[in-house]
Short mmCIF file of N, CA, C and O in Angstrom, two decimals:
data_model
loop_
_atom_site.label_atom_id
_atom_site.label_comp_id
_atom_site.label_asym_id
_atom_site.label_seq_id
_atom_site.Cartn_x
_atom_site.Cartn_y
_atom_site.Cartn_z
N UNK A 1 -4.39 -10.78 -15.84
CA UNK A 1 -4.03 -11.22 -14.64
C UNK A 1 -2.84 -10.00 -14.33
O UNK A 1 -2.27 -9.28 -15.21
N UNK A 2 -2.72 -9.66 -13.04
CA UNK A 2 -1.81 -8.56 -12.39
C UNK A 2 -1.20 -9.50 -11.43
O UNK A 2 -1.57 -10.13 -10.38
N UNK A 3 0.23 -9.31 -11.39
CA UNK A 3 0.94 -10.03 -10.19
C UNK A 3 1.74 -8.86 -9.51
O UNK A 3 2.36 -7.89 -10.05
N UNK A 4 1.61 -8.89 -8.05
CA UNK A 4 2.27 -7.82 -7.35
C UNK A 4 3.34 -8.42 -6.35
O UNK A 4 3.19 -9.34 -5.83
N UNK A 5 4.45 -7.71 -6.11
CA UNK A 5 5.55 -8.14 -5.27
C UNK A 5 5.93 -6.91 -4.54
O UNK A 5 6.31 -5.90 -5.04
N UNK A 6 5.81 -6.96 -3.27
CA UNK A 6 6.28 -5.93 -2.16
C UNK A 6 7.76 -6.01 -1.83
O UNK A 6 8.45 -6.95 -1.90
N UNK A 7 8.48 -4.99 -1.78
CA UNK A 7 9.78 -4.80 -1.15
C UNK A 7 10.01 -3.71 -0.32
O UNK A 7 9.13 -2.73 -0.34
N UNK A 8 11.06 -3.59 0.54
CA UNK A 8 11.43 -2.46 1.09
C UNK A 8 10.86 -2.30 2.83
O UNK A 8 11.39 -1.46 3.37
N UNK A 9 10.50 -3.55 3.18
CA UNK A 9 10.07 -3.65 4.59
C UNK A 9 11.41 -3.81 5.43
O UNK A 9 12.44 -3.99 4.82
N UNK A 10 11.31 -3.88 6.76
CA UNK A 10 12.42 -4.00 7.63
C UNK A 10 12.07 -3.62 8.89
O UNK A 10 11.05 -3.25 9.39
N UNK A 11 13.29 -3.55 9.88
CA UNK A 11 13.35 -3.14 11.26
C UNK A 11 13.86 -1.71 11.22
O UNK A 11 14.83 -1.30 10.67
N UNK A 12 13.19 -0.77 12.12
CA UNK A 12 13.29 0.74 12.21
C UNK A 12 13.24 1.22 13.52
O UNK A 12 12.04 0.68 14.09
N UNK A 13 13.93 2.15 14.08
CA UNK A 13 13.57 2.55 15.35
C UNK A 13 12.25 3.89 15.30
O UNK A 13 12.15 4.25 14.12
N UNK A 14 11.58 4.06 16.25
CA UNK A 14 10.55 4.99 16.15
C UNK A 14 11.00 6.22 15.94
O UNK A 14 12.36 6.59 16.02
N UNK A 15 10.36 7.09 14.99
CA UNK A 15 10.73 8.18 14.22
C UNK A 15 11.60 8.21 13.03
O UNK A 15 11.71 9.24 12.39
N UNK A 16 11.81 6.86 12.43
CA UNK A 16 12.57 6.47 11.39
C UNK A 16 11.57 6.52 10.27
O UNK A 16 10.43 6.58 10.08
N UNK A 17 12.21 6.09 8.82
CA UNK A 17 11.59 6.19 7.88
C UNK A 17 11.65 4.95 7.07
O UNK A 17 12.88 4.34 7.34
N UNK A 18 10.72 4.49 6.31
CA UNK A 18 11.18 3.25 5.20
C UNK A 18 10.35 3.65 4.09
O UNK A 18 9.24 4.43 4.17
N UNK A 19 10.59 3.23 2.89
CA UNK A 19 9.87 3.30 1.50
C UNK A 19 9.41 2.05 1.27
O UNK A 19 10.40 1.13 0.81
N UNK A 20 8.33 1.68 1.02
CA UNK A 20 7.95 0.35 0.39
C UNK A 20 7.80 0.52 -1.13
O UNK A 20 7.22 1.60 -1.48
N UNK A 21 7.86 -0.41 -1.71
CA UNK A 21 7.72 -0.62 -3.14
C UNK A 21 6.75 -1.85 -3.59
O UNK A 21 6.87 -2.96 -2.96
N UNK A 22 5.96 -1.81 -4.46
CA UNK A 22 5.00 -2.57 -5.24
C UNK A 22 5.32 -2.71 -6.79
O UNK A 22 4.92 -1.90 -7.24
N UNK A 23 5.92 -3.86 -7.25
CA UNK A 23 6.45 -3.87 -8.37
C UNK A 23 5.00 -4.71 -9.14
O UNK A 23 4.74 -5.92 -8.71
N UNK A 24 4.65 -4.22 -10.26
CA UNK A 24 3.41 -4.94 -10.75
C UNK A 24 3.92 -5.45 -12.33
O UNK A 24 4.66 -4.84 -12.91
N UNK A 25 3.16 -6.54 -12.60
CA UNK A 25 3.33 -7.09 -13.96
C UNK A 25 1.96 -7.74 -14.36
O UNK A 25 1.19 -7.92 -13.64
N UNK A 26 1.83 -7.57 -15.74
CA UNK A 26 0.44 -8.08 -16.18
C UNK A 26 -0.13 -7.03 -17.06
O UNK A 26 0.47 -6.02 -17.66
N UNK A 27 -1.35 -7.10 -17.40
CA UNK A 27 -2.06 -6.43 -18.61
C UNK A 27 -2.45 -5.06 -17.65
O UNK A 27 -2.97 -5.01 -16.63
N UNK A 28 -2.54 -3.97 -18.50
CA UNK A 28 -2.91 -2.83 -18.20
C UNK A 28 -2.91 -2.29 -16.71
O UNK A 28 -4.01 -1.89 -16.04
N UNK A 29 -1.58 -2.10 -16.40
CA UNK A 29 -1.26 -1.68 -14.94
C UNK A 29 -1.93 -0.33 -14.74
O UNK A 29 -2.40 -0.13 -13.68
N UNK A 30 -1.73 0.62 -15.65
CA UNK A 30 -2.22 1.92 -15.50
C UNK A 30 -3.69 1.96 -15.12
O UNK A 30 -4.20 3.15 -14.88
N UNK A 31 -4.30 1.02 -15.67
CA UNK A 31 -6.01 0.97 -15.52
C UNK A 31 -6.31 0.53 -14.26
O UNK A 31 -7.43 0.35 -13.98
N UNK A 32 -5.54 0.35 -13.30
CA UNK A 32 -5.91 -0.43 -12.05
C UNK A 32 -5.73 0.80 -10.94
O UNK A 32 -4.53 1.06 -10.65
N UNK A 33 -6.62 1.05 -10.12
CA UNK A 33 -6.44 1.68 -8.77
C UNK A 33 -5.73 0.68 -7.90
O UNK A 33 -5.97 -0.57 -7.92
N UNK A 34 -5.01 1.43 -6.91
CA UNK A 34 -4.11 0.26 -6.24
C UNK A 34 -4.29 1.12 -4.69
O UNK A 34 -4.66 2.28 -4.47
N UNK A 35 -3.90 0.15 -3.79
CA UNK A 35 -3.88 0.63 -2.21
C UNK A 35 -2.79 -0.24 -1.52
O UNK A 35 -2.27 -1.28 -1.90
N UNK A 36 -2.57 0.29 -0.32
CA UNK A 36 -1.83 -0.47 0.75
C UNK A 36 -2.48 -0.79 1.93
O UNK A 36 -3.41 0.07 2.32
N UNK A 37 -2.47 -1.94 2.26
CA UNK A 37 -3.09 -2.30 3.44
C UNK A 37 -2.13 -3.08 4.51
O UNK A 37 -0.94 -3.39 4.06
N UNK A 38 -2.50 -3.34 5.74
CA UNK A 38 -1.62 -3.71 6.79
C UNK A 38 -2.14 -4.41 7.92
O UNK A 38 -3.46 -4.21 7.91
N UNK A 39 -1.73 -5.57 8.37
CA UNK A 39 -2.35 -6.58 9.30
C UNK A 39 -1.43 -6.84 10.39
O UNK A 39 -0.29 -7.23 10.09
N UNK A 40 -1.64 -6.51 11.47
CA UNK A 40 -0.93 -6.76 12.67
C UNK A 40 -1.40 -7.96 13.33
O UNK A 40 -2.70 -8.46 13.23
N UNK A 41 -0.69 -8.79 14.19
CA UNK A 41 -0.91 -10.11 14.86
C UNK A 41 -2.31 -9.85 15.55
O UNK A 41 -2.27 -8.81 16.52
N UNK A 42 -3.33 -10.64 15.37
CA UNK A 42 -4.52 -10.48 16.30
C UNK A 42 -5.52 -9.40 15.65
O UNK A 42 -6.53 -9.34 16.39
N UNK A 43 -5.34 -8.88 14.55
CA UNK A 43 -6.18 -7.70 14.10
C UNK A 43 -6.44 -8.06 12.79
O UNK A 43 -5.80 -8.72 11.72
N UNK A 44 -7.43 -7.54 12.17
CA UNK A 44 -7.97 -7.53 10.82
C UNK A 44 -7.14 -6.78 9.92
O UNK A 44 -6.35 -5.77 10.41
N UNK A 45 -7.25 -7.13 8.68
CA UNK A 45 -6.46 -6.26 7.73
C UNK A 45 -7.11 -4.92 7.61
O UNK A 45 -8.31 -4.80 7.30
N UNK A 46 -6.43 -3.85 7.50
CA UNK A 46 -6.81 -2.57 7.53
C UNK A 46 -6.31 -1.62 6.38
O UNK A 46 -5.07 -1.78 5.97
N UNK A 47 -7.05 -0.71 5.98
CA UNK A 47 -6.77 0.15 4.90
C UNK A 47 -5.69 1.16 5.46
O UNK A 47 -5.80 1.73 6.45
N UNK A 48 -4.60 1.46 4.58
CA UNK A 48 -3.72 2.42 4.85
C UNK A 48 -3.81 3.53 3.96
O UNK A 48 -3.68 4.72 4.36
N UNK A 49 -3.59 3.17 2.74
CA UNK A 49 -3.65 4.44 1.71
C UNK A 49 -4.10 4.03 0.19
O UNK A 49 -3.85 2.64 0.08
N UNK A 50 -4.64 4.82 -0.44
CA UNK A 50 -4.98 4.23 -1.81
C UNK A 50 -4.77 5.40 -2.93
O UNK A 50 -4.57 6.64 -2.41
N UNK A 51 -4.69 4.98 -4.26
CA UNK A 51 -4.40 5.82 -5.11
C UNK A 51 -5.20 5.46 -6.41
O UNK A 51 -5.23 4.21 -6.85
N UNK A 52 -5.62 6.50 -7.19
CA UNK A 52 -6.35 6.14 -8.37
C UNK A 52 -5.42 5.73 -9.56
O UNK A 52 -4.19 5.93 -9.59
N UNK A 53 -6.09 5.29 -10.64
CA UNK A 53 -5.30 4.66 -11.62
C UNK A 53 -4.35 5.75 -12.37
O UNK A 53 -3.33 5.17 -12.95
N UNK A 54 -4.64 7.01 -12.24
CA UNK A 54 -3.76 8.04 -12.95
C UNK A 54 -2.77 8.61 -11.97
O UNK A 54 -1.92 9.03 -12.33
N UNK A 55 -2.92 8.28 -10.52
CA UNK A 55 -2.05 8.56 -9.62
C UNK A 55 -2.60 10.29 -9.23
O UNK A 55 -1.90 10.71 -8.33
N UNK A 56 -3.53 10.73 -9.66
CA UNK A 56 -3.85 12.10 -9.34
C UNK A 56 -4.73 12.24 -8.09
O UNK A 56 -4.87 13.17 -7.40
N UNK A 57 -5.27 11.21 -7.59
CA UNK A 57 -6.19 11.27 -6.39
C UNK A 57 -5.73 10.07 -5.30
O UNK A 57 -5.35 9.07 -5.73
N UNK A 58 -5.50 10.71 -4.18
CA UNK A 58 -4.93 9.84 -3.04
C UNK A 58 -5.87 10.08 -1.91
O UNK A 58 -6.46 10.74 -1.73
N UNK A 59 -5.55 8.83 -1.05
CA UNK A 59 -6.63 8.94 0.04
C UNK A 59 -5.83 8.15 1.02
O UNK A 59 -5.29 6.95 0.91
N UNK A 60 -5.98 8.52 2.48
CA UNK A 60 -5.09 8.03 3.66
C UNK A 60 -6.26 7.74 4.82
O UNK A 60 -7.07 8.51 4.95
N UNK A 61 -5.87 6.69 5.46
CA UNK A 61 -6.41 6.47 6.82
C UNK A 61 -5.95 7.37 7.54
O UNK A 61 -4.65 8.08 7.52
N UNK A 62 -6.85 7.84 8.56
CA UNK A 62 -6.58 9.07 9.70
C UNK A 62 -5.17 8.59 10.35
O UNK A 62 -4.56 9.82 10.80
N UNK A 63 -4.99 7.46 10.55
CA UNK A 63 -3.95 7.21 11.39
C UNK A 63 -2.50 7.23 10.85
O UNK A 63 -1.46 7.19 11.63
N UNK A 64 -2.55 7.62 9.51
CA UNK A 64 -1.11 7.82 8.77
C UNK A 64 -1.16 8.94 8.23
O UNK A 64 -0.10 9.37 7.49
N UNK A 65 -2.24 9.74 8.04
CA UNK A 65 -2.35 11.10 7.33
C UNK A 65 -1.20 12.14 7.95
O UNK A 65 -0.96 11.99 9.20
N UNK A 66 -0.31 12.70 7.04
CA UNK A 66 0.61 13.42 7.31
C UNK A 66 1.95 12.69 7.49
O UNK A 66 2.93 13.50 7.59
N UNK A 67 1.81 11.53 7.46
CA UNK A 67 3.16 10.80 7.81
C UNK A 67 3.45 9.92 6.55
O UNK A 67 4.61 9.81 6.26
N UNK A 68 2.56 9.48 5.99
CA UNK A 68 2.79 8.62 4.99
C UNK A 68 2.36 9.21 3.60
O UNK A 68 1.39 9.86 3.57
N UNK A 69 3.00 8.89 2.45
CA UNK A 69 2.74 9.33 1.13
C UNK A 69 2.65 8.11 0.23
O UNK A 69 3.67 7.43 0.02
N UNK A 70 1.41 7.88 -0.46
CA UNK A 70 1.56 7.04 -1.59
C UNK A 70 1.78 7.45 -2.90
O UNK A 70 1.31 8.66 -3.18
N UNK A 71 2.47 6.96 -3.94
CA UNK A 71 2.60 7.47 -5.00
C UNK A 71 2.82 6.17 -6.23
O UNK A 71 2.81 5.21 -5.54
N UNK A 72 2.60 6.65 -7.44
CA UNK A 72 2.81 5.49 -8.32
C UNK A 72 3.58 6.07 -9.71
O UNK A 72 3.37 7.16 -9.81
N UNK A 73 4.26 5.19 -10.30
CA UNK A 73 4.95 5.29 -11.37
C UNK A 73 4.64 4.33 -12.67
O UNK A 73 5.05 3.25 -12.52
N UNK A 74 3.47 4.84 -13.29
CA UNK A 74 3.02 3.78 -14.18
C UNK A 74 3.94 3.43 -15.38
O UNK A 74 3.85 2.24 -15.88
N UNK A 75 5.06 4.33 -15.69
CA UNK A 75 5.95 4.04 -16.74
C UNK A 75 7.02 2.65 -16.12
O UNK A 75 7.36 2.00 -17.02
N UNK A 76 6.98 2.83 -14.87
CA UNK A 76 7.89 1.69 -14.31
C UNK A 76 6.97 0.55 -13.60
O UNK A 76 7.56 -0.40 -13.01
N UNK A 77 5.80 0.65 -13.80
CA UNK A 77 4.67 -0.46 -13.17
C UNK A 77 5.04 -0.55 -11.78
O UNK A 77 5.07 -1.87 -11.12
N UNK A 78 5.29 0.59 -11.00
CA UNK A 78 5.60 0.23 -9.50
C UNK A 78 4.82 1.47 -8.68
O UNK A 78 4.39 2.51 -9.11
N UNK A 79 4.33 0.92 -7.56
CA UNK A 79 3.54 1.86 -6.36
C UNK A 79 4.58 1.95 -5.29
O UNK A 79 5.27 0.97 -5.02
N UNK A 80 4.55 3.15 -4.63
CA UNK A 80 5.30 3.35 -3.50
C UNK A 80 4.44 3.68 -2.19
O UNK A 80 3.31 4.39 -2.42
N UNK A 81 5.01 3.71 -1.21
CA UNK A 81 4.56 4.16 0.20
C UNK A 81 5.67 4.51 1.00
O UNK A 81 6.52 3.82 1.52
N UNK A 82 5.79 5.63 0.93
CA UNK A 82 6.74 6.48 1.80
C UNK A 82 6.21 6.86 3.23
O UNK A 82 5.30 7.43 3.46
N UNK A 83 6.91 6.06 4.20
CA UNK A 83 6.70 6.13 5.58
C UNK A 83 7.57 6.88 6.47
O UNK A 83 8.71 6.53 6.81
N UNK A 84 7.13 8.05 6.91
CA UNK A 84 8.04 8.71 7.87
C UNK A 84 7.53 8.77 9.11
O UNK A 84 6.25 8.58 9.70
N UNK A 85 8.30 9.13 10.21
CA UNK A 85 7.77 9.34 11.54
C UNK A 85 7.25 8.05 12.01
O UNK A 85 6.15 8.12 12.61
N UNK A 86 7.72 7.05 11.76
CA UNK A 86 7.19 5.79 12.12
C UNK A 86 7.06 5.59 13.42
O UNK A 86 7.95 5.94 14.50
N UNK A 87 5.90 5.02 14.00
CA UNK A 87 5.47 4.67 15.35
C UNK A 87 5.41 3.02 15.76
O UNK A 87 5.43 2.50 14.76
N UNK A 88 5.72 2.80 16.67
CA UNK A 88 5.46 1.30 17.17
C UNK A 88 4.21 0.63 16.78
O UNK A 88 4.07 -0.59 16.23
N UNK A 89 3.34 1.32 16.84
CA UNK A 89 1.93 0.94 16.41
C UNK A 89 1.79 0.79 14.91
O UNK A 89 0.74 0.16 14.30
N UNK A 90 2.60 1.27 14.00
CA UNK A 90 2.56 1.00 12.61
C UNK A 90 3.34 -0.45 12.23
O UNK A 90 3.04 -0.74 11.09
N UNK A 91 3.84 -1.20 13.37
CA UNK A 91 4.12 -2.45 13.05
C UNK A 91 3.20 -3.33 12.52
O UNK A 91 2.18 -3.44 13.09
N UNK A 92 3.42 -4.10 11.55
CA UNK A 92 2.39 -4.87 10.88
C UNK A 92 3.13 -5.56 9.48
O UNK A 92 4.07 -5.23 9.06
N UNK A 93 2.20 -6.38 8.97
CA UNK A 93 2.48 -7.11 7.70
C UNK A 93 2.09 -6.12 6.52
O UNK A 93 0.59 -5.91 6.79
N UNK A 94 2.60 -5.49 5.69
CA UNK A 94 1.95 -4.56 4.65
C UNK A 94 1.90 -5.35 3.44
O UNK A 94 2.79 -6.03 2.82
N UNK A 95 0.74 -5.02 2.74
CA UNK A 95 0.30 -5.53 1.50
C UNK A 95 -0.09 -4.50 0.48
O UNK A 95 -0.72 -3.56 0.54
N UNK A 96 0.40 -4.69 -0.75
CA UNK A 96 -0.17 -3.79 -1.85
C UNK A 96 -1.22 -4.53 -2.52
O UNK A 96 -1.29 -6.06 -2.49
N UNK A 97 -2.13 -4.11 -2.96
CA UNK A 97 -3.39 -4.56 -3.75
C UNK A 97 -3.72 -3.53 -4.87
O UNK A 97 -3.53 -2.57 -4.84
N UNK A 98 -4.36 -4.32 -5.88
CA UNK A 98 -4.78 -3.66 -7.03
C UNK A 98 -6.43 -3.90 -7.42
O UNK A 98 -6.60 -5.19 -7.03
N UNK A 99 -7.12 -3.10 -7.97
CA UNK A 99 -8.49 -3.45 -8.35
C UNK A 99 -8.79 -2.68 -9.61
O UNK A 99 -8.35 -1.74 -9.98
N UNK A 100 -9.57 -3.51 -10.43
CA UNK A 100 -9.90 -2.96 -11.88
C UNK A 100 -10.87 -1.91 -11.92
O UNK A 100 -12.18 -2.09 -11.95
N UNK A 101 -10.44 -0.75 -11.66
CA UNK A 101 -11.12 0.53 -11.48
C UNK A 101 -10.51 1.59 -11.38
O UNK A 101 -9.31 1.69 -11.22
N UNK A 102 -11.15 2.85 -11.68
CA UNK A 102 -10.52 4.14 -11.70
C UNK A 102 -10.01 4.72 -10.16
O UNK A 102 -8.91 4.96 -10.09
N UNK A 103 -10.78 4.38 -9.24
CA UNK A 103 -10.53 4.87 -7.86
C UNK A 103 -10.31 3.66 -6.74
O UNK A 103 -10.73 2.62 -6.87
N UNK A 104 -9.72 3.98 -5.94
CA UNK A 104 -9.16 2.95 -4.69
C UNK A 104 -10.44 2.88 -3.90
O UNK A 104 -11.43 3.77 -4.01
N UNK A 105 -10.07 2.09 -3.05
CA UNK A 105 -11.37 1.66 -1.89
C UNK A 105 -10.74 1.22 -0.73
O UNK A 105 -9.52 0.82 -0.59
N UNK A 106 -11.53 1.45 0.19
CA UNK A 106 -10.81 1.14 1.68
C UNK A 106 -11.14 -0.27 2.18
O UNK A 106 -10.55 -0.69 3.30
N UNK A 107 -12.11 -0.84 1.39
CA UNK A 107 -12.26 -2.29 1.90
C UNK A 107 -11.57 -3.16 1.15
O UNK A 107 -11.55 -3.32 -0.05
N UNK A 108 -10.85 -4.24 1.88
CA UNK A 108 -9.96 -5.21 1.28
C UNK A 108 -10.83 -6.08 0.28
O UNK A 108 -10.15 -6.52 -0.81
N UNK A 109 -12.23 -6.43 0.46
CA UNK A 109 -12.78 -7.33 -0.30
C UNK A 109 -12.98 -6.53 -1.77
O UNK A 109 -13.48 -7.33 -2.81
N UNK A 110 -12.92 -5.32 -2.13
CA UNK A 110 -13.03 -4.59 -3.33
C UNK A 110 -11.77 -4.95 -4.11
O UNK A 110 -11.81 -4.50 -5.37
N UNK A 111 -10.85 -5.44 -3.79
CA UNK A 111 -9.48 -5.77 -4.53
C UNK A 111 -9.37 -7.06 -5.05
O UNK A 111 -9.69 -8.08 -4.18
N UNK A 112 -9.03 -7.11 -6.20
CA UNK A 112 -8.82 -8.42 -7.06
C UNK A 112 -7.39 -9.12 -6.83
O UNK A 112 -7.34 -10.24 -6.82
N UNK A 113 -6.49 -8.29 -6.76
CA UNK A 113 -5.08 -8.86 -6.73
C UNK A 113 -4.31 -8.25 -5.48
O UNK A 113 -4.36 -7.11 -5.16
N UNK A 114 -3.47 -9.29 -4.94
CA UNK A 114 -2.70 -8.88 -3.65
C UNK A 114 -1.33 -9.41 -3.97
O UNK A 114 -0.98 -10.62 -4.46
N UNK A 115 -0.47 -8.65 -3.11
CA UNK A 115 0.87 -9.34 -3.30
C UNK A 115 1.12 -10.02 -1.96
O UNK A 115 0.17 -10.32 -1.26
N UNK A 116 2.33 -10.62 -1.65
CA UNK A 116 2.40 -11.58 -0.59
C UNK A 116 2.88 -10.69 0.86
O UNK A 116 2.69 -11.33 1.86
N UNK A 117 3.07 -9.47 0.68
CA UNK A 117 3.28 -8.95 1.69
C UNK A 117 4.79 -8.56 2.08
O UNK A 117 5.59 -9.40 1.60
N UNK A 118 5.09 -7.60 3.03
CA UNK A 118 6.35 -7.34 3.50
C UNK A 118 6.25 -7.00 4.99
O UNK A 118 5.46 -6.14 5.34
N UNK A 119 7.14 -7.25 5.86
CA UNK A 119 7.03 -6.97 7.23
C UNK A 119 7.97 -5.70 7.62
O UNK A 119 8.85 -5.36 7.09
N UNK A 120 6.86 -4.66 8.46
CA UNK A 120 7.56 -3.77 8.77
C UNK A 120 7.48 -3.79 10.41
O UNK A 120 6.49 -3.97 10.90
N UNK A 121 8.50 -3.52 11.15
CA UNK A 121 8.65 -3.52 12.47
C UNK A 121 9.24 -2.24 13.01
O UNK A 121 10.31 -1.68 12.64
N UNK A 122 8.54 -1.68 13.77
CA UNK A 122 8.92 -0.50 14.40
C UNK A 122 9.17 -0.69 16.06
O UNK A 122 8.32 -0.88 16.62
N UNK A 123 10.35 -0.29 16.41
CA UNK A 123 10.85 -0.50 17.74
C UNK A 123 11.00 0.97 18.50
O UNK A 123 11.12 1.88 17.90
N UNK A 124 10.66 0.86 19.78
CA UNK A 124 10.63 2.21 20.75
C UNK A 124 12.00 2.23 21.13
O UNK A 124 12.72 1.49 21.27
#
């Protein structure tokens, strides 16, 4: 079993930055690929960024490419999402997720474990 807890969300003005953290506990954290998803009111959950279990491969949604950076520190059992140049359309509830595999996936249904999420609000 893997337990995930997000932190670092908050309120920020457009153009600002936030760093989200996802702390994991449980077995074999380093062998789980992980990802960040977000869900805005009235919309379905969407993929934001993913990272392989070694951290060597990353993948981003086109909407955040060049602005967001995903990383992980397996020694600390923690994954991060650095969000720069934030836009109002980035406003959503952000979730971290893990799957038992080498590579991340863009589909929410491919992930076995989820955190409770953290709110990110970007004002103009």
